[in-house]
CSV table of C-alpha atoms in Angstrom, one decimal:
chain,number,residue,atom,x,y,z
L,1,UNK,CA,136.0,17.3,-1.5
L,2,UNK,CA,134.3,19.6,-4.0
L,3,UNK,CA,133.0,16.7,-6.0
L,4,UNK,CA,131.6,15.1,-2.8
L,5,UNK,CA,129.8,18.3,-1.9
L,6,UNK,CA,128.3,18.5,-5.3
L,7,UNK,CA,126.4,15.2,-4.7
L,8,UNK,CA,122.9,16.3,-3.6
L,9,UNK,CA,122.4,13.2,-1.4
L,10,UNK,CA,125.5,14.1,0.7
L,11,UNK,CA,123.5,17.1,2.1
L,12,UNK,CA,120.7,14.9,3.3
L,13,UNK,CA,122.0,14.5,6.9
L,14,UNK,CA,122.3,18.3,7.1
L,15,UNK,CA,118.8,19.4,6.0
L,16,UNK,CA,117.1,16.3,7.6
L,17,UNK,CA,118.6,17.1,11.0
L,18,UNK,CA,117.7,20.8,10.7
L,19,UNK,CA,114.1,19.8,9.8
L,20,UNK,CA,114.0,17.4,12.7
L,21,UNK,CA,115.2,20.0,15.2
L,22,UNK,CA,112.5,22.4,13.9
L,23,UNK,CA,109.9,19.7,14.6
L,24,UNK,CA,111.3,19.3,18.1
L,25,UNK,CA,110.9,23.1,18.7
L,26,UNK,CA,107.3,22.7,17.6
L,27,UNK,CA,106.9,19.9,20.2
L,28,UNK,CA,108.7,21.6,23.1
L,29,UNK,CA,107.6,25.2,23.1
L,30,UNK,CA,103.8,24.7,23.1
L,31,UNK,CA,104.1,22.8,26.3
L,32,UNK,CA,105.6,25.8,28.1
L,33,UNK,CA,103.8,28.6,26.2
L,34,UNK,CA,102.0,31.3,28.1
L,35,UNK,CA,102.6,32.8,31.5
L,36,UNK,CA,100.6,29.9,33.2
L,37,UNK,CA,99.7,26.4,32.1
L,38,UNK,CA,96.1,26.0,31.0
L,39,UNK,CA,94.2,23.3,32.9
L,40,UNK,CA,91.8,21.0,31.0
L,41,UNK,CA,89.4,18.9,33.0
L,42,UNK,CA,91.7,19.0,36.1
L,43,UNK,CA,90.1,16.3,38.4
L,44,UNK,CA,89.1,17.5,41.8
L,45,UNK,CA,86.6,16.2,44.5
L,46,UNK,CA,84.2,18.1,46.6
L,47,UNK,CA,82.5,16.6,49.7
L,48,UNK,CA,79.5,18.3,51.4
L,49,UNK,CA,78.9,16.8,54.8
L,50,UNK,CA,77.2,19.9,56.1
L,51,UNK,CA,74.0,19.1,58.0
L,52,UNK,CA,72.7,22.6,57.7
L,53,UNK,CA,70.4,24.4,60.2
L,54,UNK,CA,66.6,24.8,59.7
L,55,UNK,CA,66.2,25.7,56.0
L,56,UNK,CA,69.8,26.9,55.4
L,57,UNK,CA,72.7,24.9,54.1
L,58,UNK,CA,75.8,27.0,53.5
L,59,UNK,CA,77.7,24.0,52.3
L,60,UNK,CA,75.3,23.6,49.4
L,61,UNK,CA,76.0,27.2,48.4
L,62,UNK,CA,79.6,26.3,48.0
L,63,UNK,CA,78.6,23.4,45.8
L,64,UNK,CA,76.3,25.6,43.7
L,65,UNK,CA,79.1,28.1,43.1
L,66,UNK,CA,81.9,25.8,42.1
L,67,UNK,CA,83.4,27.1,38.9
L,68,UNK,CA,84.1,24.6,36.1
L,69,UNK,CA,85.7,27.1,33.8
L,70,UNK,CA,87.8,30.2,34.7
L,71,UNK,CA,90.4,32.2,32.9
L,72,UNK,CA,90.9,29.5,30.3
L,73,UNK,CA,91.1,26.7,32.9
L,74,UNK,CA,88.6,23.9,33.2
L,75,UNK,CA,88.0,21.7,36.3
L,76,UNK,CA,86.3,18.4,36.5
L,77,UNK,CA,84.5,18.3,39.9
L,78,UNK,CA,83.4,15.0,41.3
L,79,UNK,CA,80.9,15.1,44.1
L,80,UNK,CA,81.4,12.4,46.7
L,81,UNK,CA,79.1,11.6,49.6
L,82,UNK,CA,81.8,11.4,52.4
L,83,UNK,CA,85.3,12.2,53.3
L,84,UNK,CA,86.1,8.5,53.4
L,85,UNK,CA,85.1,8.0,49.8
L,86,UNK,CA,87.2,11.0,48.8
L,87,UNK,CA,90.2,9.5,50.6
L,88,UNK,CA,89.6,6.2,48.7
L,89,UNK,CA,89.5,8.0,45.4
L,90,UNK,CA,92.7,9.9,46.1
L,91,UNK,CA,94.5,6.8,47.2
L,92,UNK,CA,93.5,5.2,43.9
L,93,UNK,CA,94.8,8.2,42.0
L,94,UNK,CA,91.4,9.3,40.7
L,95,UNK,CA,91.8,13.0,41.6
L,96,UNK,CA,94.6,15.4,42.5
L,97,UNK,CA,92.8,16.8,45.6
L,98,UNK,CA,89.6,17.3,47.4
L,99,UNK,CA,87.8,19.9,49.5
L,100,UNK,CA,85.7,18.7,52.4
L,101,UNK,CA,82.9,20.8,53.9
L,102,UNK,CA,82.4,19.6,57.6
L,103,UNK,CA,79.1,18.5,59.0
L,104,UNK,CA,78.8,21.6,61.3
L,105,UNK,CA,79.8,24.1,58.7
L,106,UNK,CA,76.5,26.1,58.6
L,107,UNK,CA,76.1,26.0,62.4
L,108,UNK,CA,79.7,27.2,62.9
L,109,UNK,CA,79.1,30.1,60.5
L,110,UNK,CA,76.0,31.2,62.3
L,111,UNK,CA,77.8,31.0,65.6
L,112,UNK,CA,80.7,33.0,64.1
L,113,UNK,CA,78.5,35.7,62.8
L,114,UNK,CA,76.8,36.0,66.2
L,115,UNK,CA,80.2,36.2,67.9
L,116,UNK,CA,81.3,39.0,65.7
L,117,UNK,CA,78.1,41.0,65.9
L,118,UNK,CA,77.9,40.8,69.6
L,119,UNK,CA,81.5,42.0,70.0
L,120,UNK,CA,82.8,38.8,71.6
L,121,UNK,CA,86.5,38.1,71.1
L,122,UNK,CA,86.7,34.4,71.5
L,123,UNK,CA,85.5,33.4,68.1
L,124,UNK,CA,87.3,31.0,65.9
L,125,UNK,CA,87.4,30.7,62.1
L,126,UNK,CA,85.3,28.0,60.4
L,127,UNK,CA,87.4,25.2,59.0
L,128,UNK,CA,87.3,23.6,55.5
L,129,UNK,CA,89.6,20.6,54.9
L,130,UNK,CA,91.8,20.3,51.8
L,131,UNK,CA,93.1,16.9,50.9
L,132,UNK,CA,96.0,16.6,48.5
L,133,UNK,CA,97.3,13.7,46.4
L,134,UNK,CA,101.1,14.2,46.7
L,135,UNK,CA,101.8,11.2,44.5
L,136,UNK,CA,100.7,13.0,41.3
L,137,UNK,CA,104.0,15.0,41.0
L,138,UNK,CA,105.1,18.4,42.3
L,139,UNK,CA,103.3,20.4,39.6
L,140,UNK,CA,100.0,18.5,39.9
L,141,UNK,CA,100.1,18.8,43.7
L,142,UNK,CA,100.8,22.5,43.4
L,143,UNK,CA,98.0,23.1,41.0
L,144,UNK,CA,95.5,21.2,43.2
L,145,UNK,CA,96.6,23.1,46.3
L,146,UNK,CA,96.3,26.5,44.5
L,147,UNK,CA,92.9,25.6,43.0
L,148,UNK,CA,91.4,24.3,46.2
L,149,UNK,CA,93.0,27.2,48.2
L,150,UNK,CA,91.3,29.6,45.8
L,151,UNK,CA,87.9,28.0,46.4
L,152,UNK,CA,88.4,28.4,50.2
L,153,UNK,CA,89.6,32.0,49.8
L,154,UNK,CA,86.6,32.8,47.6
L,155,UNK,CA,84.2,31.4,50.2
L,156,UNK,CA,85.9,33.2,53.0
L,157,UNK,CA,85.8,36.5,51.1
L,158,UNK,CA,82.1,36.1,50.4
L,159,UNK,CA,81.2,35.3,54.0
L,160,UNK,CA,83.4,38.2,55.2
L,161,UNK,CA,81.6,40.6,52.8
L,162,UNK,CA,78.2,39.4,53.9
L,163,UNK,CA,78.9,39.8,57.7
L,164,UNK,CA,80.4,43.3,57.1
L,165,UNK,CA,77.3,44.4,55.2
L,166,UNK,CA,75.1,43.1,58.0
L,167,UNK,CA,77.1,44.9,60.6
L,168,UNK,CA,77.1,48.2,58.6
L,169,UNK,CA,73.3,48.1,58.3
L,170,UNK,CA,73.0,47.7,62.0
L,171,UNK,CA,75.7,50.2,62.8
L,172,UNK,CA,77.8,47.7,64.6
L,173,UNK,CA,81.6,47.9,65.0
L,174,UNK,CA,84.0,45.0,65.1
L,175,UNK,CA,86.3,44.8,68.0
L,176,UNK,CA,90.0,45.3,67.2
L,177,UNK,CA,90.8,41.8,68.4
L,178,UNK,CA,88.3,40.3,65.9
L,179,UNK,CA,89.4,42.3,62.8
L,180,UNK,CA,91.5,39.5,61.4
L,181,UNK,CA,88.7,37.0,62.1
L,182,UNK,CA,86.2,39.2,60.2
L,183,UNK,CA,88.6,39.4,57.3
L,184,UNK,CA,89.2,35.6,57.1
L,185,UNK,CA,86.2,33.9,58.7
L,186,UNK,CA,86.8,30.7,56.8
L,187,UNK,CA,90.2,29.0,56.7
L,188,UNK,CA,91.4,25.8,55.1
L,189,UNK,CA,93.6,23.1,56.7
L,190,UNK,CA,95.7,21.1,54.2
L,191,UNK,CA,96.7,17.5,54.6
L,192,UNK,CA,98.6,15.1,52.4
L,193,UNK,CA,96.6,11.9,52.0
L,194,UNK,CA,99.3,9.4,51.0
L,195,UNK,CA,101.6,10.2,53.9
L,196,UNK,CA,104.7,9.7,51.7
L,197,UNK,CA,108.1,10.3,53.2
L,198,UNK,CA,110.4,13.1,52.2
L,199,UNK,CA,112.6,11.2,49.8
L,200,UNK,CA,110.1,10.9,46.9
L,201,UNK,CA,112.2,13.1,44.6
L,202,UNK,CA,109.3,15.5,44.2
L,203,UNK,CA,107.2,12.7,42.8
L,204,UNK,CA,109.5,12.5,39.7
L,205,UNK,CA,111.0,9.0,40.2
L,206,UNK,CA,108.4,7.1,38.1
L,207,UNK,CA,108.9,9.6,35.2
L,208,UNK,CA,112.7,9.4,35.3
L,209,UNK,CA,112.5,5.6,35.3
L,210,UNK,CA,110.2,5.6,32.2
L,211,UNK,CA,112.4,8.2,30.6
L,212,UNK,CA,115.4,5.9,31.0
L,213,UNK,CA,113.5,2.9,29.7
L,214,UNK,CA,112.6,4.8,26.6
L,215,UNK,CA,116.2,6.1,26.0
L,216,UNK,CA,117.4,2.5,26.6
L,217,UNK,CA,115.2,1.2,23.9
L,218,UNK,CA,116.1,3.9,21.4
L,219,UNK,CA,119.9,3.7,22.0
L,220,UNK,CA,120.0,0.0,22.4
L,221,UNK,CA,118.1,-0.7,19.1
L,222,UNK,CA,120.4,1.5,17.1
L,223,UNK,CA,123.8,0.7,18.8
L,224,UNK,CA,123.3,-3.0,18.8
L,225,UNK,CA,122.2,-3.0,15.2
L,226,UNK,CA,125.1,-0.8,14.1
L,227,UNK,CA,127.9,-2.7,16.0
L,228,UNK,CA,126.6,-6.2,15.1
L,229,UNK,CA,126.2,-5.2,11.5
L,230,UNK,CA,129.9,-4.1,11.3
L,231,UNK,CA,131.0,-7.3,13.0
L,232,UNK,CA,128.9,-9.4,10.6
L,233,UNK,CA,130.5,-7.6,7.6
L,234,UNK,CA,134.0,-8.4,9.0
L,235,UNK,CA,133.1,-12.0,9.5
L,236,UNK,CA,131.7,-12.2,5.9
L,237,UNK,CA,135.0,-10.9,4.5
L,238,UNK,CA,136.9,-13.6,6.4
L,239,UNK,CA,134.7,-16.3,4.9
L,240,UNK,CA,132.3,-16.7,7.8
L,241,UNK,CA,129.1,-15.1,6.6
L,242,UNK,CA,126.2,-14.8,9.1
L,243,UNK,CA,122.6,-15.2,7.9
L,244,UNK,CA,120.2,-12.3,8.2
L,245,UNK,CA,117.9,-14.3,10.4
L,246,UNK,CA,120.7,-15.2,12.8
L,247,UNK,CA,121.9,-11.6,12.9
L,248,UNK,CA,118.4,-10.4,13.7
L,249,UNK,CA,117.9,-13.1,16.4
L,250,UNK,CA,121.2,-12.1,18.0
L,251,UNK,CA,120.2,-8.4,18.0
L,252,UNK,CA,116.9,-9.3,19.8
L,253,UNK,CA,118.7,-11.5,22.3
L,254,UNK,CA,121.2,-8.7,23.1
L,255,UNK,CA,118.3,-6.3,23.5
L,256,UNK,CA,116.7,-8.6,26.1
L,257,UNK,CA,120.0,-8.8,28.0
L,258,UNK,CA,120.4,-5.0,27.8
L,259,UNK,CA,116.9,-4.6,29.3
L,260,UNK,CA,117.8,-7.0,32.2
L,261,UNK,CA,121.1,-5.2,32.9
L,262,UNK,CA,119.6,-1.7,32.8
L,263,UNK,CA,116.7,-2.6,35.0
L,264,UNK,CA,119.0,-4.3,37.6
L,265,UNK,CA,121.5,-1.4,37.6
L,266,UNK,CA,118.7,1.2,37.7
L,267,UNK,CA,116.9,-0.3,40.7
L,268,UNK,CA,120.1,-0.9,42.5
L,269,UNK,CA,120.9,2.9,42.4
L,270,UNK,CA,117.3,4.0,42.9
L,271,UNK,CA,116.7,2.0,46.1
L,272,UNK,CA,120.2,1.0,47.2
L,273,UNK,CA,122.1,4.3,46.6
L,274,UNK,CA,119.4,7.0,46.6
L,275,UNK,CA,117.0,5.3,49.0
L,276,UNK,CA,113.9,6.3,47.0
L,277,UNK,CA,110.6,5.7,48.8
L,278,UNK,CA,108.2,3.1,47.4
L,279,UNK,CA,105.0,1.5,48.6
L,280,UNK,CA,105.0,-1.8,46.5
L,281,UNK,CA,107.6,-4.5,46.7
L,282,UNK,CA,110.9,-4.0,44.8
L,283,UNK,CA,110.3,-7.2,42.9
L,284,UNK,CA,107.0,-5.9,41.5
L,285,UNK,CA,108.7,-2.7,40.5
L,286,UNK,CA,111.6,-4.7,38.9
L,287,UNK,CA,109.3,-6.8,36.8
L,288,UNK,CA,107.3,-3.8,35.6
L,289,UNK,CA,110.4,-1.8,34.8
L,290,UNK,CA,111.8,-4.8,32.8
L,291,UNK,CA,108.5,-5.0,30.9
L,292,UNK,CA,108.8,-1.3,30.1
L,293,UNK,CA,112.4,-1.6,28.9
L,294,UNK,CA,111.6,-4.6,26.7
L,295,UNK,CA,108.5,-3.0,25.2
L,296,UNK,CA,110.4,0.2,24.3
L,297,UNK,CA,113.3,-1.8,22.8
L,298,UNK,CA,111.0,-3.9,20.6
L,299,UNK,CA,109.1,-0.8,19.6
L,300,UNK,CA,112.2,0.9,18.3
L,301,UNK,CA,113.6,-2.3,16.9
L,302,UNK,CA,110.4,-2.8,14.9
L,303,UNK,CA,110.7,0.7,13.5
L,304,UNK,CA,114.3,0.1,12.7
L,305,UNK,CA,113.4,-3.1,10.8
L,306,UNK,CA,110.7,-1.4,8.8
L,307,UNK,CA,112.5,1.9,8.0
L,308,UNK,CA,116.1,0.7,8.0
L,309,UNK,CA,118.6,3.6,7.9
L,310,UNK,CA,115.7,6.1,7.9
L,311,UNK,CA,114.4,4.7,11.2
L,312,UNK,CA,116.1,7.3,13.4
L,313,UNK,CA,114.0,10.0,11.7
L,314,UNK,CA,110.9,8.4,13.2
L,315,UNK,CA,112.4,7.0,16.4
L,316,UNK,CA,113.8,10.3,17.8
L,317,UNK,CA,110.6,12.4,17.4
L,318,UNK,CA,108.6,9.4,18.8
L,319,UNK,CA,110.8,9.3,21.8
L,320,UNK,CA,110.4,13.0,22.5
L,321,UNK,CA,106.7,12.9,22.0
L,322,UNK,CA,106.4,10.0,24.3
L,323,UNK,CA,108.4,11.8,27.0
L,324,UNK,CA,106.2,14.9,26.9
L,325,UNK,CA,102.9,13.0,26.4
L,326,UNK,CA,103.6,10.7,29.4
L,327,UNK,CA,102.2,13.1,31.9
L,328,UNK,CA,105.3,12.4,34.1
L,329,UNK,CA,106.9,15.8,34.2
L,330,UNK,CA,103.8,17.9,33.4
L,331,UNK,CA,100.2,16.7,34.2
L,332,UNK,CA,98.3,15.6,31.1
L,333,UNK,CA,95.5,18.1,32.0
L,334,UNK,CA,98.0,21.0,31.4
L,335,UNK,CA,99.3,19.7,28.0
L,336,UNK,CA,98.1,21.1,24.7
L,337,UNK,CA,95.5,19.1,22.8
L,338,UNK,CA,98.2,17.9,20.3
L,339,UNK,CA,100.2,16.2,23.1
L,340,UNK,CA,97.1,14.7,24.8
L,341,UNK,CA,96.2,13.0,21.5
L,342,UNK,CA,99.5,11.2,21.5
L,343,UNK,CA,99.2,10.4,25.2
L,344,UNK,CA,96.1,8.3,24.4
L,345,UNK,CA,98.1,5.6,22.5
L,346,UNK,CA,101.8,6.0,23.2
L,347,UNK,CA,103.0,3.5,25.8
L,348,UNK,CA,105.0,5.9,27.9
L,349,UNK,CA,101.8,7.5,29.4
L,350,UNK,CA,100.7,4.1,30.7
L,351,UNK,CA,104.2,3.2,31.9
L,352,UNK,CA,104.2,6.4,34.1
L,353,UNK,CA,100.8,5.6,35.4
L,354,UNK,CA,101.8,2.1,36.3
L,355,UNK,CA,105.1,3.1,37.9
L,356,UNK,CA,103.3,5.8,40.0
L,357,UNK,CA,100.8,3.2,41.2
L,358,UNK,CA,103.7,1.0,42.3
L,359,UNK,CA,105.7,3.8,44.0
L,360,UNK,CA,103.0,5.8,45.7
L,361,UNK,CA,99.7,3.9,45.7
L,362,UNK,CA,100.7,0.4,47.0
L,363,UNK,CA,100.5,-1.1,43.6
L,364,UNK,CA,96.7,-0.9,43.5
L,365,UNK,CA,95.2,-2.0,40.2
L,366,UNK,CA,92.6,0.8,40.5
L,367,UNK,CA,95.3,3.4,40.8
L,368,UNK,CA,96.3,3.0,37.2
L,369,UNK,CA,98.4,-0.2,37.3
L,370,UNK,CA,95.6,-2.4,35.9
L,371,UNK,CA,95.1,-0.2,32.8
L,372,UNK,CA,98.8,0.2,32.4
L,373,UNK,CA,99.4,-3.6,32.4
L,374,UNK,CA,96.6,-4.1,29.9
L,375,UNK,CA,98.0,-1.6,27.4
L,376,UNK,CA,101.8,-2.3,27.9
L,377,UNK,CA,101.4,-6.1,27.7
L,378,UNK,CA,99.3,-5.7,24.5
L,379,UNK,CA,102.0,-3.4,23.0
L,380,UNK,CA,104.8,-5.8,24.0
L,381,UNK,CA,103.1,-8.8,22.5
L,382,UNK,CA,102.3,-6.9,19.3
L,383,UNK,CA,105.9,-5.6,18.9
L,384,UNK,CA,107.4,-9.0,19.7
L,385,UNK,CA,105.1,-10.7,17.2
L,386,UNK,CA,106.1,-8.3,14.5
L,387,UNK,CA,109.8,-8.8,15.2
L,388,UNK,CA,109.4,-12.6,15.3
L,389,UNK,CA,107.6,-12.4,12.0
L,390,UNK,CA,110.5,-10.5,10.5
L,391,UNK,CA,112.9,-13.1,11.8
L,392,UNK,CA,110.8,-15.8,10.0
L,393,UNK,CA,110.8,-13.8,6.8
L,394,UNK,CA,114.5,-13.3,7.0
L,395,UNK,CA,115.0,-17.0,7.6
L,396,UNK,CA,112.9,-17.9,4.6
L,397,UNK,CA,114.7,-15.4,2.5
L,398,UNK,CA,118.1,-16.9,3.6
L,399,UNK,CA,116.8,-20.3,2.8
L,400,UNK,CA,115.7,-19.4,-0.7
L,401,UNK,CA,119.0,-17.6,-1.3
L,402,UNK,CA,120.9,-20.7,-0.1
L,403,UNK,CA,118.8,-23.0,-2.3
L,404,UNK,CA,119.4,-20.7,-5.3
L,405,UNK,CA,123.2,-20.8,-4.7
L,406,UNK,CA,123.1,-24.6,-4.4
L,407,UNK,CA,121.1,-24.9,-7.7
L,408,UNK,CA,123.6,-22.6,-9.5
L,409,UNK,CA,126.5,-24.7,-8.1
L,410,UNK,CA,124.9,-27.9,-9.4
L,411,UNK,CA,124.3,-26.4,-12.8
L,412,UNK,CA,127.9,-25.1,-13.1
L,413,UNK,CA,129.4,-28.4,-12.1
L,414,UNK,CA,128.5,-30.5,-15.2
L,415,UNK,CA,129.6,-27.6,-17.4
L,416,UNK,CA,133.0,-27.6,-15.7
L,417,UNK,CA,133.3,-31.4,-16.3
L,418,UNK,CA,132.5,-31.0,-20.0
L,419,UNK,CA,135.1,-28.3,-20.4
L,420,UNK,CA,137.7,-30.5,-18.7
L,421,UNK,CA,137.0,-33.4,-21.1
L,422,UNK,CA,137.3,-31.1,-24.1
L,423,UNK,CA,140.6,-29.8,-22.8
L,424,UNK,CA,141.9,-33.3,-22.3
L,425,UNK,CA,140.9,-34.3,-25.9
């Protein structure tokens, strides 16, 4: 044992694993750093349908005072002309939420102020409408709700302050029945746009399915290669050698079978056992999930072919980065810049987008499925082409090796005959 421990290379698994885990810490912790997640270009919509009165448009004042950056957060506001257009954008997953200023907003505020200043007690708060995209995941929906709620609260506080100052200047007192109305003259009503049922697993089903497809590719590529390699070695010792090309083709074939089995079993449990809600047909989800599993398997298989026994050092970090950069568990807008860079080219991000479109947005191409298919199919063809090229290279190498052995055999045969004749003489 002492002699073994003195071999420097024997310590490679120890320090390489330690370094790899250190890298994982550097990937994990920045995502959860700080007391709150910083938002970057968080997409929201504002609709101003306020008709205004005379020369005053209070809805436009809300538009003018929208904050794009606050406390380290940045928001990407999109101005739409109507509530219907905002609903269409949310149903196509273009934004996480919207705030709608009604057409009678200015008129209602003037009437409310008049009611409070005349001492009437039948006034009602002015309404703003908040629309939420509940298909974006629990965290994204919560962030959108809080951000739009903060806008409504800020508007209400500003209106309340203005009315109180006007009443103080005129020496007016608010009636006890209207105190709460004066403190909150503007209120927001919240509605979920997609109308999804309760069993959406907090919007995490698409992420979990992509997570499983990634792990399937990682484990499948390594386990199939390891087990078939050992079996091939045993066959070679028994006098039944298997060519490198045939071994590689067998690994790829078993990877395809694995993808079909995992996809079938997964969807059986997701829909048959857990009854998860979905808006697109199960067959469309099945085919997309199968494409994801195959793409991830061929990705990790390609890495395994190129890096051999060192492949795991690249595959494991790539798998973790893909999971965090997918935007499935945590919205992309809340991730550090490092993770958003990886999200732009790693396939898992597009897989989550496509899966979300199928589960929550009726499989609309505009909701992210079109872009997802474009990228994932491109990745799949590229990875498959590389693996096929490696099979051809292995086949040519096997052929050259076989020809070399045949040539050596023919050269040794005459020499054997000559030696036999000399021995006979």
